[in-house]
C-alpha cells in the first residue's frame, strides 16, 4: 500500500446517505461552543480574556486536529471532546482561577474543539467543501441559538446535560441506526411545547423542521462539484495562484472577526439588549455564511469582482449610517421593518462576501485542499482576533481603517491580472485615508443624530468611546439650536441611559436622582459602619459607573478599592464627571478585573462592600446580582463587615417574580442579618429599595434611622428588618445559576420599547422625516448630512476627489506595450 504524507493522508470516509448527520454535528458544535463560553464567563472571568481564550482555543483545536489527523475518527473525537469539556467544567468550578489554572483552561478548550477539525478532515475527500460548510454551518447557527435559550432557561443544568444528550444524538446519526436519530426530531418538537420560554420552544421546532429537511438532501460529492468559472488557474504561472488564494483566505478570516465585532457593537447600542443582541446578530451573521457558501459556486468571476466592489460601499454605509438610519426609521414608526432590514444587510451584504471565497477557492484550486484552505482561513481569524484585542485596548481609532484597508487588499487580489487592479488600489486607499481622517467627526455627528431621534434636544457629544465590552457616550443637551443654553448631561452605556444631571446657572447640579441613589447605596452604610466600628473603614466598590460612590464613602474610609471590568467606563467618568464627583482629589485604588475573578483570587478583607453594578438586565450583570456572587462577597467581608446592594426598583411583596424581590431573596439566603430601606417619595427620589446585610454585625434599625435623620435623608423612607412580615419570601426564587429565565423576556420587552412597538399615537410619516433631514433650515436637519455637505462644497475636496478618479480611470484605460496580462 502506498504511504501517504501531508494532505494526502486525509481520510476518505464514505459519506452518509443524507446531510442530516452534517447538520446534526453542527448543532452539537454550536451547543458545545456556547456552553464553553458560559463556563468561562461563570467560573473563570467575564473579561475579554475569557472570550479571547474560548475563540482562540476553538480555532486552534480545529487547526491542530486537521493538520495532525488526531483523533482519527469523528466518533472518537466526539467522546474525547465531551470528556475534556466536563474536566474543564469541574476544574473551573472547584479551583479558583489563579495563574496555574488559567494556563490549563485553554488546553482543555483546545481538546473540546478537536471534533470539528476531525469532521472536516474525515469528509474532505469524499464530500465537496461547499456541501460540508453549508450544512454544518446551518446546524451551528441553530446550536448557538439553542445554547443561549437553554442556558437562560436552565442554567447549570444545561451545562451538564446538553453536551451528553447532544453528542449521543450525533453519534446515533453517524454510527447507530439512522431511524433512532430521525425519531428524535419529532420528539424534539414535542418537548418544545413544555418550554417555559416560547422563544426556546420556537428554536427547538426550527431545529426539528430543518433537521427533517436535511434528511432528503444528499451530500454533494467532490467529483460532481461544478466549476462555473475558476477564480484563477491552478498553476503557479497564472495571475491568481496558490499564494494569492491563501492570502485571500487569510484576509477573509481576519475581516470576518473584525466585522462581527463592529456589527455586534452597533446593534448593542441600537437594541440595548445584550444577550438578545448577540443572539440575533449572531444568527444573522452566521446565516450570511450559509448564503455565501450556497452562492460560492454560482457566481462568475466577473460578477464576484463587481459584487466585492459593491460590498465595499455597503460595508462603509452600514458602519457609518446604521444607527442614524435606524433612529429615523423608528421615529417614523418603522422600527420592526428597520430591524429586519438591518439584519438582512448584516447577513446577506456583509459576512456572505467572505464566506463565498472559502469553498470556492478550495473546490477550484487543485493546489488547495480543504484542510489547507480552512487552516489559512482560521489562521486569518486568529490573527484578526489578536489584532482586534490589541487595537481595541490601545488604539481603537485604527480598527475602522485597518478593516477597510484589508478589504482594499482583498479587492486588489481579486482584480489581480486585470487592467483595473491599480485603479481599485488608488480609489480604495483614498477612501480609507478620508475615513481615517474624518472618522471622529463622522461618529460624533452620527451619534448626535441618533440620540436626537430618541428625544434628546440638540445633543452634543462630550465623550464617546468603544471598548471590547461597551460603547460609552456622554452627551450635553441644549434648549436652543445654537447650543448656548445647556439643559442636562446624560451618560449612556450600550445605548442605555444610566444617569442624568441637570444644569443650574451653567453648572451641573449635585442634586439628582443619582445623587439620592448613591447616598443610600454608599454614603448611608459607610456612615453607619464608621460610627458602629468607631474607625475609618476599608471599602470595596464593585463597578465604577460615574464614580459618584467614591465621593460618598470618602469621608468615612481609610482605603477605597474600585473593581471595574472596563477601563473605558473609568475614563468616561474621569473626563465627564470629575468636576461633579471630585474623584481627582480622592485617593483610591483602581483594579481592572472581573468582579467574580477578583473576589475568588484576592486575600484582602473589607469592612464595607458596595455592589454598584447596573441592574440585572443582561446575563453578565445578572450573574453579579445572584446568590453565587453574594456567597463570594461573604468570604471577603470582615467579621463586622457590611454588604450594600440596591434592589433596582420598588420591592413590592406582591410581585414575587420581580427583580427587587429576587435580589432580596438572594441576599437573605446568604446573610443571616439584613435591613431593607425603601424610599417612597421626595423631589428626585423614586421608589427604590436598598438592602444592607451582615454576617455577624448587630444591625440596629434605630442607629440606621438616626444616621438618616442626621443626614436629613430620613423623610419618605421605611426600614424593615429581616423578620418583618412585610416581606414574604417563600414564593420568591433568587437569581442564580439555575434561575435566569426572565432575562430573555426582559430583553424582548426592552427591544419592543426601543422599536416603539407599543406606541398608540400616530407616528410621523417617513417622507416628512426625510425632508427634515436634508432641509438646512429645519431644526432637525441631520448634522452628519450637514457636515458631509460642508465638506463637499469645498473646492479642495472636489479637486482631490476628481483627481483621484481621473488617475484611477487613466490607470485602468492604459495598457502596457507588452499587452494585456490576461
PDB file of N, CA and C in Angstrom, residues 319-383:
ATOM      1  N   UNK A 319     -21.620  50.744   8.460  1.00  0.00           N
ATOM      2  CA  UNK A 319     -20.884  51.131   9.658  1.00  0.00           C
ATOM      3  C   UNK A 319     -21.005  52.618   9.956  1.00  0.00           C
ATOM      4  N   UNK A 320     -21.225  53.448   8.936  1.00  0.00           N
ATOM      5  CA  UNK A 320     -21.319  54.892   9.144  1.00  0.00           C
ATOM      6  C   UNK A 320     -22.750  55.314   9.459  1.00  0.00           C
ATOM      7  N   UNK A 321     -23.730  54.768   8.746  1.00  0.00           N
ATOM      8  CA  UNK A 321     -25.085  55.302   8.805  1.00  0.00           C
ATOM      9  C   UNK A 321     -26.085  54.413   9.539  1.00  0.00           C
ATOM     10  N   UNK A 322     -25.692  53.237  10.006  1.00  0.00           N
ATOM     11  CA  UNK A 322     -26.668  52.283  10.553  1.00  0.00           C
ATOM     12  C   UNK A 322     -27.484  52.890  11.691  1.00  0.00           C
ATOM     13  N   UNK A 323     -26.832  53.469  12.692  1.00  0.00           N
ATOM     14  CA  UNK A 323     -27.558  53.999  13.841  1.00  0.00           C
ATOM     15  C   UNK A 323     -28.463  55.157  13.455  1.00  0.00           C
ATOM     16  N   UNK A 324     -27.961  56.033  12.568  1.00  0.00           N
ATOM     17  CA  UNK A 324     -28.747  57.191  12.166  1.00  0.00           C
ATOM     18  C   UNK A 324     -30.002  56.750  11.422  1.00  0.00           C
ATOM     19  N   UNK A 325     -29.841  55.884  10.443  1.00  0.00           N
ATOM     20  CA  UNK A 325     -30.978  55.408   9.656  1.00  0.00           C
ATOM     21  C   UNK A 325     -31.975  54.695  10.557  1.00  0.00           C
ATOM     22  N   UNK A 326     -31.465  53.858  11.457  1.00  0.00           N
ATOM     23  CA  UNK A 326     -32.347  53.130  12.355  1.00  0.00           C
ATOM     24  C   UNK A 326     -33.154  54.095  13.214  1.00  0.00           C
ATOM     25  N   UNK A 327     -32.496  55.104  13.760  1.00  0.00           N
ATOM     26  CA  UNK A 327     -33.189  56.062  14.621  1.00  0.00           C
ATOM     27  C   UNK A 327     -34.321  56.779  13.907  1.00  0.00           C
ATOM     28  N   UNK A 328     -34.077  57.219  12.688  1.00  0.00           N
ATOM     29  CA  UNK A 328     -35.118  57.935  11.953  1.00  0.00           C
ATOM     30  C   UNK A 328     -36.239  57.010  11.500  1.00  0.00           C
ATOM     31  N   UNK A 329     -35.925  55.762  11.168  1.00  0.00           N
ATOM     32  CA  UNK A 329     -36.969  54.818  10.787  1.00  0.00           C
ATOM     33  C   UNK A 329     -37.855  54.473  11.981  1.00  0.00           C
ATOM     34  N   UNK A 330     -37.271  54.338  13.164  1.00  0.00           N
ATOM     35  CA  UNK A 330     -38.068  54.094  14.363  1.00  0.00           C
ATOM     36  C   UNK A 330     -38.978  55.285  14.635  1.00  0.00           C
ATOM     37  N   UNK A 331     -38.437  56.488  14.477  1.00  0.00           N
ATOM     38  CA  UNK A 331     -39.250  57.689  14.678  1.00  0.00           C
ATOM     39  C   UNK A 331     -40.408  57.747  13.688  1.00  0.00           C
ATOM     40  N   UNK A 332     -40.227  57.175  12.503  1.00  0.00           N
ATOM     41  CA  UNK A 332     -41.290  57.149  11.502  1.00  0.00           C
ATOM     42  C   UNK A 332     -42.257  55.996  11.720  1.00  0.00           C
ATOM     43  N   UNK A 333     -42.060  55.236  12.797  1.00  0.00           N
ATOM     44  CA  UNK A 333     -42.956  54.125  13.071  1.00  0.00           C
ATOM     45  C   UNK A 333     -42.616  52.855  12.340  1.00  0.00           C
ATOM     46  N   UNK A 334     -41.394  52.732  11.840  1.00  0.00           N
ATOM     47  CA  UNK A 334     -40.972  51.561  11.072  1.00  0.00           C
ATOM     48  C   UNK A 334     -39.882  50.783  11.809  1.00  0.00           C
ATOM     49  N   UNK A 335     -39.978  50.714  13.136  1.00  0.00           N
ATOM     50  CA  UNK A 335     -38.925  50.084  13.917  1.00  0.00           C
ATOM     51  C   UNK A 335     -38.705  48.632  13.587  1.00  0.00           C
ATOM     52  N   UNK A 336     -39.780  47.846  13.509  1.00  0.00           N
ATOM     53  CA  UNK A 336     -39.634  46.420  13.208  1.00  0.00           C
ATOM     54  C   UNK A 336     -39.065  46.212  11.809  1.00  0.00           C
ATOM     55  N   UNK A 337     -39.552  46.995  10.843  1.00  0.00           N
ATOM     56  CA  UNK A 337     -39.039  46.883   9.476  1.00  0.00           C
ATOM     57  C   UNK A 337     -37.569  47.274   9.417  1.00  0.00           C
ATOM     58  N   UNK A 338     -37.212  48.314  10.187  1.00  0.00           N
ATOM     59  CA  UNK A 338     -35.814  48.742  10.208  1.00  0.00           C
ATOM     60  C   UNK A 338     -34.924  47.649  10.762  1.00  0.00           C
ATOM     61  N   UNK A 339     -35.382  46.962  11.818  1.00  0.00           N
ATOM     62  CA  UNK A 339     -34.585  45.893  12.412  1.00  0.00           C
ATOM     63  C   UNK A 339     -34.386  44.750  11.424  1.00  0.00           C
ATOM     64  N   UNK A 340     -35.471  44.339  10.774  1.00  0.00           N
ATOM     65  CA  UNK A 340     -35.365  43.247   9.800  1.00  0.00           C
ATOM     66  C   UNK A 340     -34.444  43.650   8.649  1.00  0.00           C
ATOM     67  N   UNK A 341     -34.576  44.896   8.178  1.00  0.00           N
ATOM     68  CA  UNK A 341     -33.733  45.358   7.076  1.00  0.00           C
ATOM     69  C   UNK A 341     -32.269  45.395   7.440  1.00  0.00           C
ATOM     70  N   UNK A 342     -31.960  45.875   8.656  1.00  0.00           N
ATOM     71  CA  UNK A 342     -30.564  45.944   9.071  1.00  0.00           C
ATOM     72  C   UNK A 342     -29.982  44.547   9.260  1.00  0.00           C
ATOM     73  N   UNK A 343     -30.795  43.626   9.806  1.00  0.00           N
ATOM     74  CA  UNK A 343     -30.316  42.258   9.963  1.00  0.00           C
ATOM     75  C   UNK A 343     -30.058  41.613   8.604  1.00  0.00           C
ATOM     76  N   UNK A 344     -30.926  41.907   7.640  1.00  0.00           N
ATOM     77  CA  UNK A 344     -30.720  41.397   6.296  1.00  0.00           C
ATOM     78  C   UNK A 344     -29.416  41.924   5.718  1.00  0.00           C
ATOM     79  N   UNK A 345     -29.177  43.220   5.909  1.00  0.00           N
ATOM     80  CA  UNK A 345     -27.927  43.801   5.421  1.00  0.00           C
ATOM     81  C   UNK A 345     -26.734  43.195   6.146  1.00  0.00           C
ATOM     82  N   UNK A 346     -26.916  42.950   7.450  1.00  0.00           N
ATOM     83  CA  UNK A 346     -25.802  42.407   8.232  1.00  0.00           C
ATOM     84  C   UNK A 346     -25.448  40.983   7.840  1.00  0.00           C
ATOM     85  N   UNK A 347     -26.393  40.262   7.253  1.00  0.00           N
ATOM     86  CA  UNK A 347     -26.109  38.881   6.869  1.00  0.00           C
ATOM     87  C   UNK A 347     -25.778  38.768   5.387  1.00  0.00           C
ATOM     88  N   UNK A 348     -26.745  39.112   4.531  1.00  0.00           N
ATOM     89  CA  UNK A 348     -26.540  38.934   3.095  1.00  0.00           C
ATOM     90  C   UNK A 348     -25.428  39.826   2.555  1.00  0.00           C
ATOM     91  N   UNK A 349     -25.356  41.054   3.049  1.00  0.00           N
ATOM     92  CA  UNK A 349     -24.464  42.047   2.436  1.00  0.00           C
ATOM     93  C   UNK A 349     -23.165  42.265   3.194  1.00  0.00           C
ATOM     94  N   UNK A 350     -22.854  41.458   4.174  1.00  0.00           N
ATOM     95  CA  UNK A 350     -21.592  41.653   4.896  1.00  0.00           C
ATOM     96  C   UNK A 350     -20.800  40.352   4.966  1.00  0.00           C
ATOM     97  N   UNK A 351     -21.189  39.447   5.872  1.00  0.00           N
ATOM     98  CA  UNK A 351     -20.389  38.237   6.075  1.00  0.00           C
ATOM     99  C   UNK A 351     -20.417  37.301   4.873  1.00  0.00           C
ATOM    100  N   UNK A 352     -21.481  37.343   4.074  1.00  0.00           N
ATOM    101  CA  UNK A 352     -21.581  36.421   2.942  1.00  0.00           C
ATOM    102  C   UNK A 352     -20.475  36.651   1.913  1.00  0.00           C
ATOM    103  N   UNK A 353     -19.985  37.892   1.817  1.00  0.00           N
ATOM    104  CA  UNK A 353     -18.916  38.179   0.859  1.00  0.00           C
ATOM    105  C   UNK A 353     -17.689  37.320   1.124  1.00  0.00           C
ATOM    106  N   UNK A 354     -17.323  37.195   2.389  1.00  0.00           N
ATOM    107  CA  UNK A 354     -16.097  36.467   2.727  1.00  0.00           C
ATOM    108  C   UNK A 354     -16.297  34.954   2.671  1.00  0.00           C
ATOM    109  N   UNK A 355     -17.496  34.490   3.044  1.00  0.00           N
ATOM    110  CA  UNK A 355     -17.712  33.040   3.044  1.00  0.00           C
ATOM    111  C   UNK A 355     -17.812  32.473   1.633  1.00  0.00           C
ATOM    112  N   UNK A 356     -18.039  33.321   0.627  1.00  0.00           N
ATOM    113  CA  UNK A 356     -18.023  32.838  -0.763  1.00  0.00           C
ATOM    114  C   UNK A 356     -16.649  32.287  -1.127  1.00  0.00           C
ATOM    115  N   UNK A 357     -15.608  32.914  -0.599  1.00  0.00           N
ATOM    116  CA  UNK A 357     -14.259  32.597  -1.043  1.00  0.00           C
ATOM    117  C   UNK A 357     -13.773  31.229  -0.583  1.00  0.00           C
ATOM    118  N   UNK A 358     -14.128  30.832   0.644  1.00  0.00           N
ATOM    119  CA  UNK A 358     -13.540  29.621   1.219  1.00  0.00           C
ATOM    120  C   UNK A 358     -13.841  28.367   0.395  1.00  0.00           C
ATOM    121  N   UNK A 359     -15.101  27.973   0.204  1.00  0.00           N
ATOM    122  CA  UNK A 359     -15.317  26.746  -0.600  1.00  0.00           C
ATOM    123  C   UNK A 359     -14.968  26.933  -2.067  1.00  0.00           C
ATOM    124  N   UNK A 360     -15.101  28.152  -2.580  1.00  0.00           N
ATOM    125  CA  UNK A 360     -14.794  28.366  -3.998  1.00  0.00           C
ATOM    126  C   UNK A 360     -13.313  28.122  -4.279  1.00  0.00           C
ATOM    127  N   UNK A 361     -12.462  28.686  -3.475  1.00  0.00           N
ATOM    128  CA  UNK A 361     -11.020  28.504  -3.686  1.00  0.00           C
ATOM    129  C   UNK A 361     -10.607  27.056  -3.460  1.00  0.00           C
ATOM    130  N   UNK A 362     -11.215  26.419  -2.456  1.00  0.00           N
ATOM    131  CA  UNK A 362     -10.863  25.025  -2.177  1.00  0.00           C
ATOM    132  C   UNK A 362     -11.288  24.118  -3.328  1.00  0.00           C
ATOM    133  N   UNK A 363     -12.498  24.320  -3.830  1.00  0.00           N
ATOM    134  CA  UNK A 363     -13.025  23.433  -4.861  1.00  0.00           C
ATOM    135  C   UNK A 363     -12.430  23.702  -6.236  1.00  0.00           C
ATOM    136  N   UNK A 364     -11.890  24.902  -6.453  1.00  0.00           N
ATOM    137  CA  UNK A 364     -11.433  25.241  -7.793  1.00  0.00           C
ATOM    138  C   UNK A 364      -9.918  25.353  -7.918  1.00  0.00           C
ATOM    139  N   UNK A 365      -9.203  25.214  -6.809  1.00  0.00           N
ATOM    140  CA  UNK A 365      -7.755  25.245  -6.855  1.00  0.00           C
ATOM    141  C   UNK A 365      -7.226  23.842  -6.580  1.00  0.00           C
ATOM    142  N   UNK A 366      -6.585  23.265  -7.554  1.00  0.00           N
ATOM    143  CA  UNK A 366      -6.050  21.910  -7.380  1.00  0.00           C
ATOM    144  C   UNK A 366      -4.976  21.862  -6.307  1.00  0.00           C
ATOM    145  N   UNK A 367      -4.269  22.975  -6.094  1.00  0.00           N
ATOM    146  CA  UNK A 367      -3.179  23.009  -5.114  1.00  0.00           C
ATOM    147  C   UNK A 367      -3.661  23.364  -3.703  1.00  0.00           C
ATOM    148  N   UNK A 368      -4.988  23.460  -3.502  1.00  0.00           N
ATOM    149  CA  UNK A 368      -5.513  23.891  -2.205  1.00  0.00           C
ATOM    150  C   UNK A 368      -6.568  22.896  -1.742  1.00  0.00           C
ATOM    151  N   UNK A 369      -6.241  22.133  -0.705  1.00  0.00           N
ATOM    152  CA  UNK A 369      -7.195  21.177  -0.158  1.00  0.00           C
ATOM    153  C   UNK A 369      -8.069  21.862   0.882  1.00  0.00           C
ATOM    154  N   UNK A 370      -9.116  21.141   1.328  1.00  0.00           N
ATOM    155  CA  UNK A 370      -9.982  21.693   2.376  1.00  0.00           C
ATOM    156  C   UNK A 370      -9.192  21.933   3.649  1.00  0.00           C
ATOM    157  N   UNK A 371      -8.346  20.993   4.024  1.00  0.00           N
ATOM    158  CA  UNK A 371      -7.554  21.151   5.254  1.00  0.00           C
ATOM    159  C   UNK A 371      -6.651  22.362   5.154  1.00  0.00           C
ATOM    160  N   UNK A 372      -5.961  22.486   4.042  1.00  0.00           N
ATOM    161  CA  UNK A 372      -5.046  23.611   3.876  1.00  0.00           C
ATOM    162  C   UNK A 372      -5.802  24.936   3.799  1.00  0.00           C
ATOM    163  N   UNK A 373      -6.874  24.978   2.990  1.00  0.00           N
ATOM    164  CA  UNK A 373      -7.615  26.226   2.836  1.00  0.00           C
ATOM    165  C   UNK A 373      -8.281  26.669   4.114  1.00  0.00           C
ATOM    166  N   UNK A 374      -8.910  25.740   4.829  1.00  0.00           N
ATOM    167  CA  UNK A 374      -9.582  26.096   6.077  1.00  0.00           C
ATOM    168  C   UNK A 374      -8.570  26.501   7.143  1.00  0.00           C
ATOM    169  N   UNK A 375      -7.389  25.903   7.106  1.00  0.00           N
ATOM    170  CA  UNK A 375      -6.336  26.294   8.054  1.00  0.00           C
ATOM    171  C   UNK A 375      -5.914  27.741   7.829  1.00  0.00           C
ATOM    172  N   UNK A 376      -5.738  28.132   6.561  1.00  0.00           N
ATOM    173  CA  UNK A 376      -5.372  29.519   6.279  1.00  0.00           C
ATOM    174  C   UNK A 376      -6.490  30.469   6.690  1.00  0.00           C
ATOM    175  N   UNK A 377      -7.719  30.072   6.448  1.00  0.00           N
ATOM    176  CA  UNK A 377      -8.853  30.914   6.837  1.00  0.00           C
ATOM    177  C   UNK A 377      -8.910  31.096   8.354  1.00  0.00           C
ATOM    178  N   UNK A 378      -8.784  30.000   9.095  1.00  0.00           N
ATOM    179  CA  UNK A 378      -8.790  30.089  10.556  1.00  0.00           C
ATOM    180  C   UNK A 378      -7.569  30.831  11.074  1.00  0.00           C
ATOM    181  N   UNK A 379      -6.424  30.666  10.391  1.00  0.00           N
ATOM    182  CA  UNK A 379      -5.243  31.437  10.782  1.00  0.00           C
ATOM    183  C   UNK A 379      -5.487  32.932  10.662  1.00  0.00           C
ATOM    184  N   UNK A 380      -6.164  33.349   9.585  1.00  0.00           N
ATOM    185  CA  UNK A 380      -6.525  34.757   9.458  1.00  0.00           C
ATOM    186  C   UNK A 380      -7.471  35.203  10.553  1.00  0.00           C
ATOM    187  N   UNK A 381      -8.430  34.340  10.927  1.00  0.00           N
ATOM    188  CA  UNK A 381      -9.359  34.675  12.009  1.00  0.00           C
ATOM    189  C   UNK A 381      -8.632  34.812  13.344  1.00  0.00           C
ATOM    190  N   UNK A 382      -7.654  33.942  13.582  1.00  0.00           N
ATOM    191  CA  UNK A 382      -6.861  34.057  14.816  1.00  0.00           C
ATOM    192  C   UNK A 382      -6.095  35.378  14.819  1.00  0.00           C
ATOM    193  N   UNK A 383      -5.467  35.703  13.676  1.00  0.00           N
ATOM    194  CA  UNK A 383      -4.769  36.975  13.589  1.00  0.00           C
ATOM    195  C   UNK A 383      -5.706  38.151  13.772  1.00  0.00           C
TER     196      UNK A 383
END
